Amino acid sequence: MSETEGTTEPQSIDFIREKINADNASGKFGQRVQTRFPPEPNGYLHIGHAKSICLNFGIAEDYDGVCKLRFDDTNPEAEDQSFVDGIIEDIAWLGFDPDDIVYASDYFDQLYDWAESLIERGLAYVDDQDAETISENRGGFTTPGVDSPWRGRSPEENLTLFRGMRDGAFADGEKVLRAKIDMNHENMQMRDPVLYRIRRVHHQRTGDSWIIFPTYDWAHGQSDAIEAVTHSICTLEFDSHRPLYDWCLEHLELPHEQPEQTEFARLNLTHTVTSKRKLRQLVDDGVMSGWDDALMPTLRGVRRRGYPAAAIRAFMSHIGVAKTNSTHDIELLESFIRTELNRTALRRMAVLRPLKVVITNWPEGQEDAREAINNPEDESAGTRMVPFGRELWIEQDDFKLDPPPKYFRLTPGREVRLRAGYFITAQEAITDDDGNVVEVHCTYDPETAGGQAPDGRKVKSTIHWVSAAHAIDATVHLYDRLFTEPHPGADGSDPMASLNPDARETLTAAKLEPILSEVTPGQVVQFERLGYFAADLDDPAVFHRTVGLRDEWANIQKRRQK
Ligand code: ATP
Ligand code: MG
């Protein structure tokens, strides 16, 4: 893994679009541009997948082309319809509309026929070696491969055996079909790769009609070719598969021009893992409540957390597409989230760790409401009336009996401004037997209703509040980094070792201004002075902190410039 990337310069045009431009100029695909997004339905999508989605669907949009969603459903053991449904939902949420939804399993007949055609031409053979032996005999970078004793079978014998594999004559794992390429090829992928294996596993689409399944290498490029994909974009790990991708296609009669594979750098983010396998482990181990836990870097997770899809798209377009792997700071992604929410989120008041304030000179039973601005970034969002009364909740942190130096908030004798309300002065703190402050008695100045004192006197801080008589109760989850290490597992250690045990802090006594009972599921609002918070998708009395207010990315950049 390379260094954390420090540059924020947006790329105007990436190397993949440059290549497409060149192909269009040379007429290679007749000016046609078709991509695909090919997830395996063995888990839900994560933030890394969003990069591939933005790239593939984005290119189709830019070039007036086509981008289909294709499920690479060739491994029935781990796949499930619920993942298929979830992936479709997540892509729609991210803001993309596939031109079609297709499945590699739709092509099982064609893939099978193509395999027979390889066999007939002496380009594939049935091997009786087990998986372990095949792997051993593949050799290494410095050692040549060892030919299988079955490599010399005649096309007739291979055809009979392959049909037997299909028809159930052999046990799982007893035989495989391999391409006959070169056991001494410098690229290990080309040393007679396996094309078909026997698996008696129910497939979510083809049921029990197939017991042999094509491997990735036999299914992927051919699926591209069947669909008339022009540019097959995948992550760098598939670089070494490209010669095999081309070999397979070059040996078949294709219905369209041969697609070309291009690799780009996967998205890595600090303090996060983007691997379905590792994310699945978090779910299976019960560390997360599910794939849609607001702490998960899955698309379902970040949706619950309140990340706007538009901000994710803007981030992906900003970081561009590179040819070498790198890791982006999660703070950069968060700054995109914050920028978007600053523009769109309504401002509201909420107290997370409440401390009771009694305004002793406020007449008992007097009702009042203060006008507050809904979004200073968007005048059209207007204002709202926030009920005010004799008893208020403020944050415990906003009052100190013994203030440290430079503490400008409430302390006995000190006057502060209540946001959209009056100036109040702390007169007396009521403590319990242990000396904890349980209530603060204050007085207010009725002349300061507009947030200014007529005599021009100043206060050094403004704090938020909620009327105790009108407050609604809520549970609020605060989140920290999922992993304490910036590059979990990068040094070869178990990434789970740096899982942050304090990544979630749950506050169950939060008090919200009453208008917050009207939020819609998933709506993100700014709790003034605290951050952006998303109303839970299922439970409206639960909020998730999306991001804090401080732009940590700006600080990181300043530090790097020094
Ligand atoms: P994982 O390793 O998390 O299981 P995968 O590559 O096996 O991911 P697929 O379902 O096969 O998952 O991925 C679908 C597409 O998304 C592939 O084209 C893959 O290259 C791409 N993709 C997966 N992870 C990332 C990532 N971190 N950044 C960019 N693209 C990714
Ligand atoms: Mg994969």
Coordinates of C-alpha atoms and ligand atoms in Angstrom, one line a residue:
M1 CA 0.0 0.0 0.0
S2 CA 1.4 3.4 -0.9
E3 CA 1.5 6.6 1.0
T4 CA -1.6 8.5 1.9
E5 CA -2.4 10.8 -0.9
G6 CA -1.9 14.4 -0.1
T7 CA -3.1 16.1 -3.3
T8 CA -6.6 17.4 -3.7
E9 CA -6.2 18.6 -7.3
P10 CA -9.2 17.3 -9.2
Q11 CA -8.3 15.5 -12.4
S12 CA -9.9 17.0 -15.4
I13 CA -9.9 13.9 -17.5
D14 CA -8.8 10.5 -16.3
F15 CA -6.7 8.0 -18.2
I16 CA -9.7 5.8 -18.9
R17 CA -11.7 8.6 -20.5
E18 CA -8.5 9.4 -22.5
K19 CA -8.4 5.9 -23.7
I20 CA -12.1 6.0 -24.7
N21 CA -11.5 9.3 -26.5
A22 CA -8.6 7.6 -28.4
D23 CA -10.8 4.6 -29.2
N24 CA -13.5 6.9 -30.4
A25 CA -11.0 8.8 -32.6
S26 CA -9.7 5.6 -34.2
G27 CA -13.2 4.3 -34.6
K28 CA -12.3 1.1 -32.7
F29 CA -15.8 0.4 -31.4
G30 CA -17.6 2.5 -34.0
Q31 CA -17.9 5.3 -31.4
R32 CA -19.9 3.0 -29.1
V33 CA -19.2 3.1 -25.4
Q34 CA -20.6 0.4 -23.1
T35 CA -19.4 -0.4 -19.6
R36 CA -20.9 -2.6 -16.8
F37 CA -20.8 -2.8 -13.1
P38 CA -20.2 -6.5 -12.2
P39 CA -20.7 -7.2 -8.5
E40 CA -20.7 -10.7 -7.1
P41 CA -23.9 -11.0 -5.0
N42 CA -22.1 -12.4 -2.0
G43 CA -22.4 -9.3 0.2
Y44 CA -23.6 -5.7 0.2
L45 CA -21.7 -3.0 -1.6
H46 CA -19.1 -0.9 0.2
I47 CA -17.8 2.6 -0.3
G48 CA -15.0 1.2 -2.5
H49 CA -17.6 -0.2 -4.9
A50 CA -19.0 3.3 -5.2
K51 CA -15.9 4.3 -7.0
S52 CA -16.4 1.6 -9.6
I53 CA -20.1 2.5 -9.9
C54 CA -19.4 6.2 -10.4
L55 CA -16.8 5.4 -12.9
N56 CA -18.7 2.9 -15.0
F57 CA -22.1 4.6 -14.9
G58 CA -20.4 8.0 -15.1
I59 CA -18.6 7.1 -18.3
A60 CA -21.8 5.8 -19.9
E61 CA -23.5 9.1 -19.0
D62 CA -20.6 11.2 -20.3
Y63 CA -20.4 9.3 -23.7
D64 CA -24.1 8.8 -24.2
G65 CA -23.3 5.1 -23.8
V66 CA -24.7 2.1 -22.0
C67 CA -23.9 0.7 -18.6
K68 CA -25.6 -2.4 -17.3
L69 CA -25.6 -3.9 -13.9
R70 CA -24.4 -7.4 -14.2
F71 CA -24.4 -9.8 -11.3
D72 CA -21.3 -12.1 -11.5
D73 CA -23.3 -15.0 -10.0
T74 CA -21.0 -17.9 -10.7
N75 CA -20.2 -18.9 -7.1
P76 CA -23.5 -20.1 -5.7
E77 CA -22.2 -21.1 -2.3
A78 CA -21.8 -17.5 -1.0
E79 CA -24.4 -15.8 -3.1
D80 CA -27.9 -14.9 -2.1
Q81 CA -31.0 -13.1 -3.6
S82 CA -31.1 -10.7 -0.7
F83 CA -27.7 -9.4 -1.8
V84 CA -29.0 -9.0 -5.3
D85 CA -31.9 -7.0 -4.1
G86 CA -29.8 -4.9 -1.8
I87 CA -27.2 -4.1 -4.5
I88 CA -30.0 -2.9 -6.9
E89 CA -31.3 -0.7 -4.1
D90 CA -27.9 0.7 -3.2
I91 CA -27.0 1.6 -6.8
A92 CA -30.4 3.4 -7.2
W93 CA -29.7 5.3 -3.9
L94 CA -26.3 6.4 -5.2
G95 CA -28.1 8.0 -8.1
F96 CA -27.6 5.6 -11.0
D97 CA -30.0 3.8 -13.2
P98 CA -28.7 0.8 -14.9
D99 CA -29.7 0.4 -18.6
D100 CA -30.4 -3.2 -17.8
I101 CA -30.0 -5.8 -15.0
V102 CA -28.4 -9.0 -16.2
Y103 CA -26.7 -12.0 -14.7
A104 CA -23.7 -14.1 -15.8
S105 CA -25.9 -17.1 -15.1
D106 CA -28.1 -15.9 -18.0
Y107 CA -25.2 -17.0 -20.2
F108 CA -24.5 -20.5 -18.8
D109 CA -25.7 -22.2 -22.0
Q110 CA -23.5 -20.0 -24.2
L111 CA -20.5 -20.4 -21.9
Y112 CA -20.9 -24.1 -21.9
D113 CA -21.1 -24.2 -25.7
W114 CA -18.0 -22.1 -26.0
A115 CA -16.2 -24.5 -23.6
E116 CA -17.1 -27.4 -25.9
S117 CA -15.8 -25.5 -28.9
L118 CA -12.5 -25.0 -27.1
I119 CA -12.4 -28.8 -26.3
E120 CA -13.1 -29.6 -30.0
R121 CA -10.1 -27.5 -31.0
G122 CA -7.8 -29.1 -28.5
L123 CA -7.7 -25.9 -26.4
A124 CA -9.2 -27.3 -23.2
Y125 CA -9.0 -30.6 -21.3
V126 CA -10.6 -32.4 -18.4
D127 CA -8.2 -32.9 -15.5
D128 CA -8.6 -35.5 -12.8
Q129 CA -6.1 -33.9 -10.4
D130 CA -7.6 -32.4 -7.2
A131 CA -7.5 -28.7 -6.5
E132 CA -4.4 -29.0 -4.2
T133 CA -2.4 -30.9 -6.8
I134 CA -3.3 -28.5 -9.5
S135 CA -2.2 -25.6 -7.4
E136 CA 1.1 -27.3 -6.5
N137 CA 1.8 -28.3 -10.1
R138 CA 1.2 -24.8 -11.3
G139 CA 4.8 -24.0 -10.1
G140 CA 6.0 -20.6 -9.0
F141 CA 7.5 -17.4 -10.5
T142 CA 10.9 -19.2 -10.7
T143 CA 9.8 -22.8 -11.1
P144 CA 8.0 -24.1 -14.2
G145 CA 4.6 -25.8 -14.0
V146 CA 4.2 -29.5 -14.2
D147 CA 1.9 -30.9 -16.9
S148 CA -1.0 -32.8 -15.7
P149 CA -1.0 -36.5 -16.6
W150 CA -4.4 -35.9 -18.2
R151 CA -3.2 -33.0 -20.4
G152 CA -2.9 -35.2 -23.5
R153 CA -6.4 -36.5 -23.6
S154 CA -8.0 -36.4 -27.0
P155 CA -10.8 -33.9 -27.8
E156 CA -13.2 -36.8 -28.1
E157 CA -12.4 -38.1 -24.7
N158 CA -12.5 -34.6 -23.2
L159 CA -15.8 -34.0 -24.8
T160 CA -17.3 -37.1 -23.3
L161 CA -15.8 -36.4 -19.9
F162 CA -17.0 -32.8 -19.9
R163 CA -20.5 -33.8 -20.8
G164 CA -20.3 -36.3 -18.0
M165 CA -19.3 -33.5 -15.6
R166 CA -22.3 -31.6 -16.7
D167 CA -24.6 -34.6 -16.4
G168 CA -23.7 -35.7 -13.0
A169 CA -21.4 -38.6 -13.7
F170 CA -18.7 -37.4 -11.3
A171 CA -18.5 -36.2 -7.7
D172 CA -17.8 -32.6 -6.8
G173 CA -14.2 -31.8 -7.2
E174 CA -13.5 -35.1 -9.0
K175 CA -12.7 -33.4 -12.3
V176 CA -12.3 -29.8 -13.7
L177 CA -12.1 -28.4 -17.1
R178 CA -8.8 -26.5 -17.8
A179 CA -7.7 -24.3 -20.7
K180 CA -4.7 -25.8 -22.5
I181 CA -2.4 -22.8 -22.8
D182 CA 1.2 -23.0 -21.4
M183 CA 2.4 -24.6 -18.2
N184 CA 5.6 -22.6 -18.4
H185 CA 4.0 -19.3 -19.1
E186 CA 5.6 -16.4 -17.2
N187 CA 2.2 -15.3 -16.2
M188 CA 0.8 -17.8 -13.7
Q189 CA -2.7 -17.1 -14.8
M190 CA -1.9 -18.6 -18.2
R191 CA -0.7 -22.0 -16.8
D192 CA -3.8 -23.9 -17.8
P193 CA -6.4 -22.0 -15.7
V194 CA -9.4 -23.9 -14.5
L195 CA -12.6 -23.0 -16.5
Y196 CA -15.2 -25.2 -14.9
R197 CA -15.7 -27.0 -11.6
I198 CA -18.3 -29.4 -10.3
R199 CA -20.4 -28.0 -7.4
R200 CA -23.7 -29.5 -6.4
V201 CA -25.0 -26.3 -4.9
H202 CA -28.4 -24.8 -5.4
H203 CA -28.1 -21.6 -7.4
Q204 CA -30.4 -18.7 -6.6
R205 CA -31.3 -18.4 -10.3
T206 CA -30.6 -21.6 -12.1
G207 CA -31.7 -23.8 -9.3
D208 CA -30.3 -27.3 -9.7
S209 CA -30.2 -27.3 -13.4
W210 CA -26.4 -26.8 -13.5
I211 CA -23.9 -28.6 -11.3
I212 CA -20.9 -27.3 -13.1
F213 CA -20.0 -23.6 -12.8
P214 CA -17.7 -21.4 -14.8
T215 CA -14.8 -19.7 -13.0
Y216 CA -14.5 -15.9 -13.0
D217 CA -12.0 -16.1 -15.9
W218 CA -14.3 -18.1 -18.1
A219 CA -17.4 -16.1 -17.3
H220 CA -16.3 -12.5 -17.1
G221 CA -14.8 -11.6 -20.5
Q222 CA -17.4 -13.7 -22.3
S223 CA -20.2 -12.0 -20.5
D224 CA -18.7 -8.7 -21.5
A225 CA -18.6 -9.9 -25.1
I226 CA -22.1 -11.3 -25.1
E227 CA -23.4 -7.9 -23.8
A228 CA -21.4 -5.9 -26.3
V229 CA -19.4 -4.2 -23.6
T230 CA -16.6 -2.1 -25.2
H231 CA -14.6 -1.0 -22.1
S232 CA -14.4 -3.6 -19.3
I233 CA -13.1 -1.6 -16.3
C234 CA -11.8 -3.5 -13.2
T235 CA -9.4 -3.0 -10.4
L236 CA -5.7 -3.5 -10.5
E237 CA -5.6 -7.0 -9.1
F238 CA -7.0 -8.2 -12.4
D239 CA -4.0 -6.8 -14.3
S240 CA -2.5 -10.3 -14.4
H241 CA -5.8 -11.8 -15.7
R242 CA -5.8 -9.5 -18.7
P243 CA -3.8 -11.8 -21.0
L244 CA -6.2 -14.6 -20.1
Y245 CA -9.2 -12.4 -20.7
D246 CA -7.8 -11.7 -24.1
W247 CA -6.8 -15.3 -24.8
C248 CA -10.3 -16.6 -24.1
L249 CA -12.0 -14.0 -26.3
E250 CA -9.5 -14.4 -29.1
H251 CA -10.3 -18.1 -29.3
L252 CA -14.0 -17.7 -29.6
E253 CA -16.4 -16.4 -32.3
L254 CA -17.8 -13.3 -30.7
P255 CA -21.1 -11.7 -31.5
H256 CA -19.5 -8.2 -31.2
E257 CA -16.1 -6.5 -31.3
Q258 CA -13.8 -7.9 -28.6
P259 CA -14.0 -5.8 -25.5
E260 CA -10.9 -4.5 -23.8
Q261 CA -10.1 -4.7 -20.2
T262 CA -8.6 -1.6 -18.4
E263 CA -7.5 -1.6 -14.7
F264 CA -7.7 1.2 -12.3
A265 CA -6.7 1.7 -8.6
R266 CA -9.2 0.6 -6.1
L267 CA -10.4 3.0 -3.5
N268 CA -8.8 2.7 -0.1
L269 CA -9.7 4.9 2.8
T270 CA -7.8 5.4 6.0
H271 CA -9.3 3.9 9.2
T272 CA -11.6 1.7 7.1
V273 CA -11.6 -1.7 5.4
T274 CA -13.1 -2.0 1.9
S275 CA -13.3 -5.7 1.5
K276 CA -16.6 -7.7 1.6
R277 CA -14.8 -10.6 3.3
K278 CA -13.7 -8.4 6.2
L279 CA -17.0 -6.6 6.5
R280 CA -18.8 -9.9 6.5
Q281 CA -16.6 -10.9 9.4
L282 CA -17.7 -7.9 11.4
V283 CA -21.4 -8.8 10.8
D284 CA -20.9 -12.5 11.5
D285 CA -18.9 -11.9 14.6
G286 CA -21.7 -9.7 15.9
V287 CA -19.5 -6.6 16.2
M288 CA -21.9 -4.8 13.9
S289 CA -25.7 -5.1 14.1
G290 CA -25.8 -5.8 10.4
W291 CA -24.5 -4.8 7.0
D292 CA -26.6 -1.6 7.5
D293 CA -25.1 -0.6 10.8
A294 CA -24.3 3.1 10.7
L295 CA -20.7 2.3 11.5
M296 CA -20.3 0.1 8.4
P297 CA -18.5 1.5 5.4
T298 CA -21.1 -0.2 3.3
L299 CA -23.5 1.9 1.2
R300 CA -26.3 0.8 3.4
G301 CA -24.3 1.8 6.4
V302 CA -23.3 5.3 5.2
R303 CA -26.9 5.9 4.1
R304 CA -28.1 5.2 7.6
R305 CA -25.2 7.3 8.9
G306 CA -26.5 10.2 6.8
Y307 CA -23.9 10.5 4.0
P308 CA -25.6 12.2 1.1
A309 CA -25.3 10.3 -2.2
A310 CA -24.4 13.5 -3.9
A311 CA -21.4 14.1 -1.6
I312 CA -20.1 10.6 -2.3
R313 CA -20.4 11.2 -6.0
A314 CA -18.6 14.6 -5.7
F315 CA -15.8 12.9 -3.7
M316 CA -15.3 10.2 -6.3
S317 CA -15.2 12.7 -9.1
H318 CA -12.7 14.8 -7.1
I319 CA -10.3 12.0 -6.4
G320 CA -10.4 10.8 -10.0
V321 CA -9.0 7.6 -11.3
A322 CA -5.4 6.5 -10.9
K323 CA -3.2 3.7 -12.2
T324 CA -1.5 3.0 -8.9
N325 CA -3.0 2.1 -5.6
S326 CA -3.2 4.8 -2.9
T327 CA -5.1 5.5 0.2
H328 CA -7.3 8.5 0.7
D329 CA -7.8 10.2 4.0
I330 CA -11.3 9.6 5.4
E331 CA -11.2 13.2 6.5
L332 CA -11.3 14.2 2.8
L333 CA -14.5 12.2 2.2
E334 CA -16.0 13.7 5.3
S335 CA -15.2 17.2 4.2
F336 CA -17.3 16.5 1.1
I337 CA -20.1 15.2 3.3
R338 CA -19.9 18.4 5.4
T339 CA -19.8 20.7 2.5
E340 CA -23.0 19.2 1.1
L341 CA -24.8 19.1 4.4
N342 CA -23.8 22.7 5.2
R343 CA -25.7 23.7 2.1
T344 CA -28.7 21.5 2.7
A345 CA -29.2 20.6 6.3
L346 CA -31.7 22.4 8.5
R347 CA -30.3 23.8 11.7
R348 CA -31.9 22.5 14.9
M349 CA -31.2 22.5 18.6
A350 CA -30.5 19.3 20.6
V351 CA -28.9 18.7 23.9
L352 CA -27.0 15.5 24.1
R353 CA -25.9 15.4 27.8
P354 CA -28.6 17.5 29.5
L355 CA -28.2 19.8 32.5
K356 CA -31.3 21.6 33.8
V357 CA -31.4 25.4 33.9
V358 CA -34.1 27.2 35.7
I359 CA -34.7 30.9 34.8
T360 CA -35.7 32.1 38.2
N361 CA -37.1 35.5 37.0
W362 CA -39.2 33.9 34.2
P363 CA -42.8 34.0 35.3
E364 CA -44.2 30.6 36.1
G365 CA -46.4 29.3 33.3
Q366 CA -45.4 32.0 30.8
E367 CA -45.2 30.7 27.3
D368 CA -42.9 32.1 24.7
A369 CA -41.3 31.0 21.5
R370 CA -38.1 32.3 19.8
E371 CA -37.7 32.7 16.1
A372 CA -34.6 30.8 14.8
I373 CA -33.1 30.7 11.3
N374 CA -33.4 27.3 9.6
N375 CA -30.3 27.5 7.4
P376 CA -28.1 30.5 7.1
E377 CA -26.8 29.1 3.9
D378 CA -30.2 28.9 2.3
E379 CA -32.6 31.9 2.9
S380 CA -35.5 30.0 1.4
A381 CA -35.4 27.5 4.3
G382 CA -36.9 30.3 6.4
T383 CA -37.3 30.4 10.1
R384 CA -39.1 28.5 12.8
M385 CA -40.4 29.2 16.3
V386 CA -38.6 27.4 19.1
P387 CA -40.6 27.2 22.3
F388 CA -38.9 28.8 25.3
G389 CA -39.8 28.5 29.0
R390 CA -38.7 28.7 32.6
E391 CA -36.9 25.4 32.5
L392 CA -34.3 24.6 29.8
W393 CA -31.9 21.9 29.0
I394 CA -28.3 22.9 28.2
E395 CA -25.2 20.8 27.7
Q396 CA -23.4 19.7 30.9
D397 CA -20.2 20.9 29.2
D398 CA -21.6 24.4 28.8
F399 CA -21.6 25.0 32.6
K400 CA -18.6 24.8 34.9
L401 CA -18.5 25.5 38.6
D402 CA -14.7 25.9 38.5
P403 CA -14.0 27.1 35.0
P404 CA -10.5 26.4 33.5
P405 CA -8.7 29.4 31.9
K406 CA -10.3 30.7 28.7
Y407 CA -13.6 29.0 29.5
F408 CA -16.2 31.5 28.2
R409 CA -19.4 29.6 28.7
L410 CA -21.7 29.6 31.7
T411 CA -20.2 29.8 35.2
P412 CA -21.5 31.5 38.3
G413 CA -21.8 35.2 37.7
R414 CA -21.1 34.9 33.9
E415 CA -23.6 36.1 31.3
V416 CA -23.9 34.2 28.0
R417 CA -26.3 34.3 25.0
L418 CA -28.8 31.5 24.4
R419 CA -28.9 30.9 20.6
A420 CA -32.0 32.7 19.2
G421 CA -32.9 33.6 22.8
Y422 CA -32.0 35.9 25.6
F423 CA -28.9 36.7 27.6
I424 CA -28.8 34.7 30.8
T425 CA -26.6 34.9 33.9
A426 CA -25.8 32.0 36.1
Q427 CA -26.6 32.8 39.7
E428 CA -26.4 29.5 41.6
A429 CA -25.5 25.9 41.0
I430 CA -27.4 23.2 42.8
T431 CA -25.2 20.1 43.6
D432 CA -26.0 16.6 44.8
D433 CA -24.3 14.9 47.8
D434 CA -21.3 14.0 45.6
G435 CA -20.8 17.6 44.5
N436 CA -22.1 17.1 40.9
V437 CA -24.0 20.0 39.5
V438 CA -27.6 18.9 38.9
E439 CA -29.3 22.2 38.2
V440 CA -28.3 25.8 37.5
H441 CA -30.3 28.7 38.5
C442 CA -30.1 31.7 36.2
T443 CA -31.7 35.0 35.5
Y444 CA -32.5 36.4 32.1
D445 CA -32.5 39.9 30.8
P446 CA -35.9 40.5 29.0
E447 CA -34.3 43.4 27.0
T448 CA -32.0 40.9 25.1
A449 CA -34.8 39.1 23.3
G450 CA -33.2 39.9 19.9
G451 CA -29.9 38.4 21.0
Q452 CA -28.4 41.8 21.6
A453 CA -28.3 44.0 24.7
P454 CA -29.7 47.5 24.2
D455 CA -26.8 48.9 26.2
G456 CA -24.3 47.2 23.8
R457 CA -22.7 45.0 26.4
K458 CA -21.1 41.9 25.0
V459 CA -21.1 38.2 25.9
K460 CA -18.3 35.9 24.9
S461 CA -20.3 32.8 24.0
T462 CA -23.6 31.6 22.6
I463 CA -24.9 28.2 23.8
H464 CA -27.8 26.1 22.5
W465 CA -30.8 24.9 24.6
V466 CA -34.1 23.1 24.5
S467 CA -37.2 24.0 26.5
A468 CA -37.7 21.3 29.1
A469 CA -41.4 21.4 28.9
H470 CA -41.4 20.9 25.2
A471 CA -38.4 18.6 24.7
I472 CA -38.7 15.3 23.0
D473 CA -36.5 12.4 24.1
A474 CA -34.0 10.7 21.8
T475 CA -31.1 8.3 21.6
V476 CA -28.1 9.7 19.8
H477 CA -25.2 7.6 18.5
L478 CA -21.8 9.4 18.2
Y479 CA -19.2 7.7 16.0
D480 CA -15.4 7.6 15.9
R481 CA -13.1 5.9 13.5
L482 CA -14.0 2.2 13.0
F483 CA -10.3 1.3 13.1
T484 CA -7.7 3.1 15.2
E485 CA -4.9 2.4 12.7
P486 CA -5.0 4.5 9.6
H487 CA -4.1 1.5 7.5
P488 CA -5.6 -1.5 9.3
G489 CA -3.8 -4.7 8.5
A490 CA -1.4 -3.0 6.0
D491 CA 1.7 -4.4 7.7
G492 CA 0.3 -7.9 7.3
S493 CA -1.3 -8.0 10.7
D494 CA -4.9 -8.8 11.4
P495 CA -6.9 -5.7 10.6
M496 CA -9.4 -6.6 13.3
A497 CA -6.7 -6.1 15.9
S498 CA -7.1 -2.4 15.5
L499 CA -10.9 -2.3 15.6
N500 CA -11.8 0.7 17.7
P501 CA -13.8 -0.6 20.8
D502 CA -15.0 3.0 21.4
A503 CA -16.1 3.7 17.8
R504 CA -19.7 4.1 19.0
E505 CA -20.9 6.1 22.0
T506 CA -24.6 5.9 22.7
L507 CA -26.4 8.7 24.6
T508 CA -29.8 7.7 25.7
A509 CA -31.0 10.9 27.4
A510 CA -30.8 13.5 24.6
K511 CA -33.4 16.3 24.5
L512 CA -34.5 17.7 21.2
E513 CA -36.5 20.7 20.2
P514 CA -40.0 19.6 19.4
I515 CA -39.9 20.3 15.6
L516 CA -37.5 17.3 15.4
S517 CA -40.5 15.0 15.8
E518 CA -41.3 16.0 12.2
V519 CA -38.1 14.7 10.6
T520 CA -38.4 12.1 7.9
P521 CA -36.5 8.8 8.2
G522 CA -32.9 9.4 7.0
Q523 CA -33.2 13.2 7.1
V524 CA -30.0 14.9 8.1
V525 CA -30.1 18.0 10.2
Q526 CA -27.4 20.1 11.9
F527 CA -27.6 20.0 15.7
E528 CA -26.3 23.5 16.3
R529 CA -22.7 23.4 17.6
L530 CA -22.6 19.6 17.6
G531 CA -22.5 18.3 14.1
Y532 CA -24.8 16.8 11.5
F533 CA -27.1 14.0 12.6
A534 CA -29.3 11.6 10.6
A535 CA -32.6 10.5 11.8
D536 CA -32.6 6.7 11.8
L537 CA -34.3 5.0 8.9
D538 CA -36.4 2.8 11.1
D539 CA -36.7 4.5 14.5
P540 CA -37.4 8.3 14.4
A541 CA -36.3 8.7 18.1
V542 CA -32.8 7.6 17.2
F543 CA -30.1 9.9 15.5
H544 CA -26.7 9.1 14.1
R545 CA -23.9 11.6 14.0
T546 CA -23.0 11.8 10.4
V547 CA -19.9 14.1 10.8
G548 CA -18.8 16.7 13.3
L549 CA -18.6 20.4 12.3
R550 CA -14.9 20.8 12.4
D551 CA -13.1 20.5 9.1
E552 CA -10.4 18.1 10.0
W553 CA -9.3 17.8 6.4
A554 CA -8.3 21.5 6.4
N555 CA -6.1 20.9 9.4
I556 CA -4.4 17.9 7.8
Q557 CA -3.6 19.9 4.8
K558 CA -2.1 22.8 6.9
R559 CA 0.0 20.3 8.8
R560 CA 1.3 18.8 5.6
Q561 CA 2.2 22.2 4.2
K562 CA 4.4 22.9 7.1
Ligands
ATP1 P1 -14.3 -7.4 -2.3 O1 -12.8 -7.6 -2.3 O2 -14.7 -6.3 -1.3 O3 -15.1 -8.6 -2.1 P2 -14.8 -7.6 -5.0 O4 -13.9 -7.0 -6.0 O5 -14.6 -9.1 -4.8 O6 -14.7 -6.8 -3.7 P3 -17.1 -7.5 -6.5 O7 -18.5 -7.7 -6.2 O8 -16.5 -8.5 -7.4 O9 -16.3 -7.4 -5.2 O10 -16.8 -6.0 -7.1 C1 -17.6 -5.5 -8.1 C2 -16.8 -4.4 -8.8 O11 -16.4 -3.4 -7.9 C3 -15.5 -5.0 -9.4 O12 -15.4 -4.5 -10.7 C4 -14.4 -4.5 -8.5 O13 -13.2 -4.4 -9.2 C5 -15.0 -3.2 -8.0 N1 -14.5 -2.9 -6.7 C6 -14.4 -3.6 -5.6 N2 -13.8 -3.0 -4.6 C7 -13.4 -1.8 -5.0 C8 -12.7 -0.7 -4.4 N3 -12.3 -0.7 -3.2 N4 -12.5 0.4 -5.2 C9 -12.9 0.4 -6.5 N5 -13.6 -0.6 -7.1 C10 -13.8 -1.7 -6.4
MG2 MG -14.7 -10.0 -6.9

